[in-house]
Amino acid sequence: MREELAARIAELDWTGLAEALNQRGFARTGPLLQAEEAKDLAALFDEELLFRRSIVMQHHGYGAGRYRYFDYPLPDAVETLRAAFYRHLAPIAQGWAQALEQEQRYPAELAGYLALCHAAGQVKATPLVLRYGPGDYNRLHQDLYGDLAFPIQVVFLLSDPERDFEGGELILSESRARMQSRAQVIRPAQGEAVLFANSLFPVPGRKGPVRAQLRHGVSDLTSGERTTLGLIFHDAA
């Protein structure tokens, strides 16, 4: 399964995905996981021993719902998806760092980047599974867990939006200096991945790249149950 998942990711239209990320700060893959694969990943939420920490969002003012951070070692499918996506996102991230005049370095492989995180004291796994029920939501936020933060992250919708739930759209809010915020409302298909900036990203301007900032959240779920997989590429302090 590892090789098959990695091959699917490699076969995506990375030229088109990079263009979308560079223009809008987000991109969509279309359905990437099969329905059974998505269901298997969603079922991991109930495997207590896989996780290092569980969060009830109401207790922290984050929104309403629950999410769980995986512990190392990651499940095979999660590890494969994380490493395979990183390989294609690293050149985009390096281009963003150059455009933003940042002295960031993103090695070609995830293991190299995680070594930098660990040297900086960021050693805790960050991939997570999120589950929402009726009335649950996630406030706009950014997933930054230390001095090192990979600028792009990935979220998979594991539930079927046609049968499992209503509401619960992914919300992306872009802000730029001296401009009002712009919101994007995304309703992915089951098994689809959405790639998006986790904080700053450059957008084309009249005199060169302009800094934009993205926050993400989830609108109120009106019925059913919604489960997602989040892939964050930096580890946490």
XYZ file of C-alpha atoms in Angstrom:
237
model
C 0.000 0.000 0.000
C 2.900 2.365 0.734
C 4.195 2.266 -2.843
C 0.712 2.612 -4.326
C -0.118 5.681 -2.214
C 3.220 7.318 -3.001
C 2.718 6.620 -6.717
C -0.740 8.230 -6.682
C 0.709 11.362 -5.107
C 3.590 11.448 -7.581
C 1.119 11.213 -10.479
C -0.845 14.293 -9.405
C -0.664 17.400 -11.600
C 2.049 19.061 -9.554
C 2.518 21.856 -12.064
C -1.137 22.808 -11.674
C -1.096 22.338 -7.898
C 1.983 24.560 -7.555
C 0.373 27.231 -9.728
C -2.778 27.208 -7.581
C -0.769 27.400 -4.361
C 1.288 30.272 -5.716
C -1.749 32.195 -6.925
C -4.284 31.535 -4.145
C -2.484 29.862 -1.265
C -4.437 26.616 -1.646
C -5.011 23.770 -4.103
C -7.245 20.712 -4.384
C -6.231 17.255 -5.578
C -9.640 15.798 -6.321
C -10.411 12.382 -4.755
C -7.089 10.720 -3.965
C -7.987 8.072 -1.386
C -10.466 5.325 -2.143
C -13.604 5.245 0.009
C -12.423 2.206 1.990
C -9.019 3.770 2.566
C -10.676 6.920 3.854
C -12.905 4.893 6.184
C -9.915 2.933 7.504
C -8.070 6.154 8.302
C -11.175 7.606 9.993
C -11.424 4.489 12.176
C -7.970 5.239 13.612
C -9.583 8.013 15.676
C -10.882 5.370 18.080
C -7.510 3.613 18.530
C -6.427 5.217 21.818
C -2.873 3.879 21.831
C -1.983 5.590 18.540
C -2.162 9.093 19.972
C 0.033 11.226 22.216
C -2.615 13.844 23.010
C -6.367 14.407 22.634
C -7.965 17.860 22.591
C -11.567 18.816 23.346
C -11.823 22.136 21.542
C -14.496 23.589 23.853
C -12.025 23.462 26.753
C -9.567 25.787 25.020
C -11.787 28.201 23.097
C -10.773 26.632 19.786
C -14.332 25.824 18.727
C -16.257 22.600 19.350
C -15.214 19.060 18.501
C -12.272 16.795 19.164
C -8.897 16.133 17.624
C -6.035 13.780 18.365
C -2.310 14.039 17.618
C -0.657 10.807 16.534
C 2.388 9.618 18.434
C 5.459 8.147 16.788
C 5.697 5.715 15.145
C 2.952 6.911 12.800
C 0.565 4.434 11.156
C 1.992 3.279 7.820
C -0.540 5.107 5.654
C -0.104 8.379 7.555
C 3.687 8.157 7.389
C 3.571 7.394 3.663
C 1.210 10.251 2.856
C 3.249 12.709 4.908
C 6.592 11.788 3.333
C 5.235 11.600 -0.213
C 3.493 14.976 -0.058
C 6.502 16.653 1.542
C 8.730 15.544 -1.344
C 6.632 17.543 -3.818
C 5.849 20.479 -1.546
C 9.448 21.191 -0.471
C 10.433 22.954 -3.751
C 7.305 25.135 -3.521
C 8.106 25.979 0.094
C 11.689 26.865 -0.856
C 10.395 29.174 -3.569
C 8.119 30.887 -1.052
C 11.019 31.382 1.355
C 13.057 33.010 -1.398
C 10.168 35.276 -2.442
C 9.579 36.305 1.195
C 13.335 36.809 1.760
C 13.379 34.210 4.524
C 16.462 32.212 5.451
C 14.600 28.926 5.636
C 15.902 25.652 4.269
C 13.670 22.766 3.239
C 15.613 19.551 2.474
C 14.330 17.436 -0.397
C 13.084 14.623 1.876
C 10.946 14.776 5.010
C 13.554 12.962 7.116
C 15.997 15.789 6.493
C 13.492 18.434 7.516
C 12.452 16.533 10.647
C 16.119 16.302 11.604
C 16.208 20.120 11.580
C 13.054 20.204 13.714
C 14.499 17.757 16.223
C 17.761 19.706 16.452
C 15.629 22.749 17.331
C 13.845 20.837 20.112
C 10.696 20.096 18.090
C 10.275 16.333 18.492
C 6.538 15.669 18.915
C 4.475 14.261 16.043
C 1.892 16.655 14.594
C -0.284 14.668 12.125
C -3.781 14.499 13.575
C -7.316 13.238 13.123
C -10.235 15.612 13.771
C -13.842 14.632 14.428
C -16.886 16.906 14.432
C -20.513 16.231 15.400
C -23.667 18.360 15.144
C -22.979 21.934 16.225
C -19.199 21.494 16.172
C -16.879 23.922 14.382
C -13.262 25.082 14.333
C -12.313 28.734 14.739
C -9.905 30.313 12.252
C -6.347 29.508 13.289
C -2.830 28.551 12.211
C -0.945 25.385 13.143
C 2.451 26.699 14.279
C 4.213 24.658 16.961
C 7.706 26.112 17.258
C 10.326 28.249 15.570
C 10.364 25.938 12.551
C 7.097 25.674 10.637
C 6.701 24.187 7.177
C 4.559 26.723 5.274
C 2.095 24.305 3.640
C -0.136 21.647 5.162
C -2.624 19.088 3.863
C -6.058 18.015 5.041
C -7.979 14.960 3.807
C -11.732 14.664 4.146
C -12.339 11.085 5.294
C -16.140 11.206 5.601
C -18.605 11.265 2.702
C -20.178 14.753 2.452
C -23.069 13.348 0.443
C -24.142 10.874 3.160
C -22.308 11.380 6.439
C -22.822 15.023 7.363
C -24.133 18.458 6.395
C -22.363 21.776 6.872
C -18.760 21.594 8.060
C -17.163 23.378 5.101
C -13.443 24.144 5.156
C -12.952 27.911 5.473
C -9.765 29.653 4.334
C -9.349 33.338 5.153
C -6.638 35.312 3.362
C -5.475 38.704 4.621
C -3.016 41.225 3.181
C -1.768 44.569 4.427
C -4.249 47.415 3.883
C -6.849 45.068 2.383
C -9.976 43.443 3.748
C -9.888 39.667 4.267
C -11.011 37.266 1.567
C -12.724 33.990 2.476
C -12.827 30.767 0.464
C -15.404 28.093 1.282
C -14.375 24.585 0.223
C -16.420 21.407 0.295
C -14.018 18.575 -0.576
C -15.075 15.157 -1.786
C -14.417 12.052 0.300
C -10.747 11.149 0.011
C -9.792 14.517 -1.471
C -6.797 16.455 -0.176
C -6.709 20.225 0.156
C -3.254 21.801 0.279
C -2.995 25.256 1.841
C -0.623 27.757 3.403
C -0.455 27.516 7.175
C 0.638 31.132 7.633
C 2.539 33.493 5.320
C 2.784 32.966 1.581
C 3.747 35.224 -1.351
C 1.219 36.332 -3.945
C 2.001 38.167 -7.175
C 1.880 41.965 -6.884
C 2.459 44.853 -9.292
C 5.980 45.405 -7.956
C 6.849 41.865 -6.988
C 5.679 39.342 -4.390
C 3.266 40.568 -1.714
C 2.944 38.935 1.712
C -0.400 37.276 2.394
C -1.470 35.369 5.482
C -3.891 32.467 5.614
C -5.981 31.139 8.482
C -8.188 28.075 8.294
C -11.196 26.719 10.142
C -14.391 24.698 9.745
C -17.953 26.030 9.625
C -20.715 24.681 11.887
C -21.677 21.070 11.271
C -25.459 20.958 11.086
C -25.850 17.166 11.204
C -23.947 13.895 11.075
C -20.261 13.236 11.719
C -17.210 14.620 9.890
C -13.688 13.181 10.222
C -10.536 14.560 8.643
C -6.822 13.746 8.570
C -4.404 16.650 8.906
C -0.813 16.389 7.712
C 1.527 18.936 9.274
C 5.139 18.559 8.230
C 6.996 20.215 11.122
C 7.119 18.549 14.513
C 6.086 20.338 17.723
C 8.175 21.628 20.608
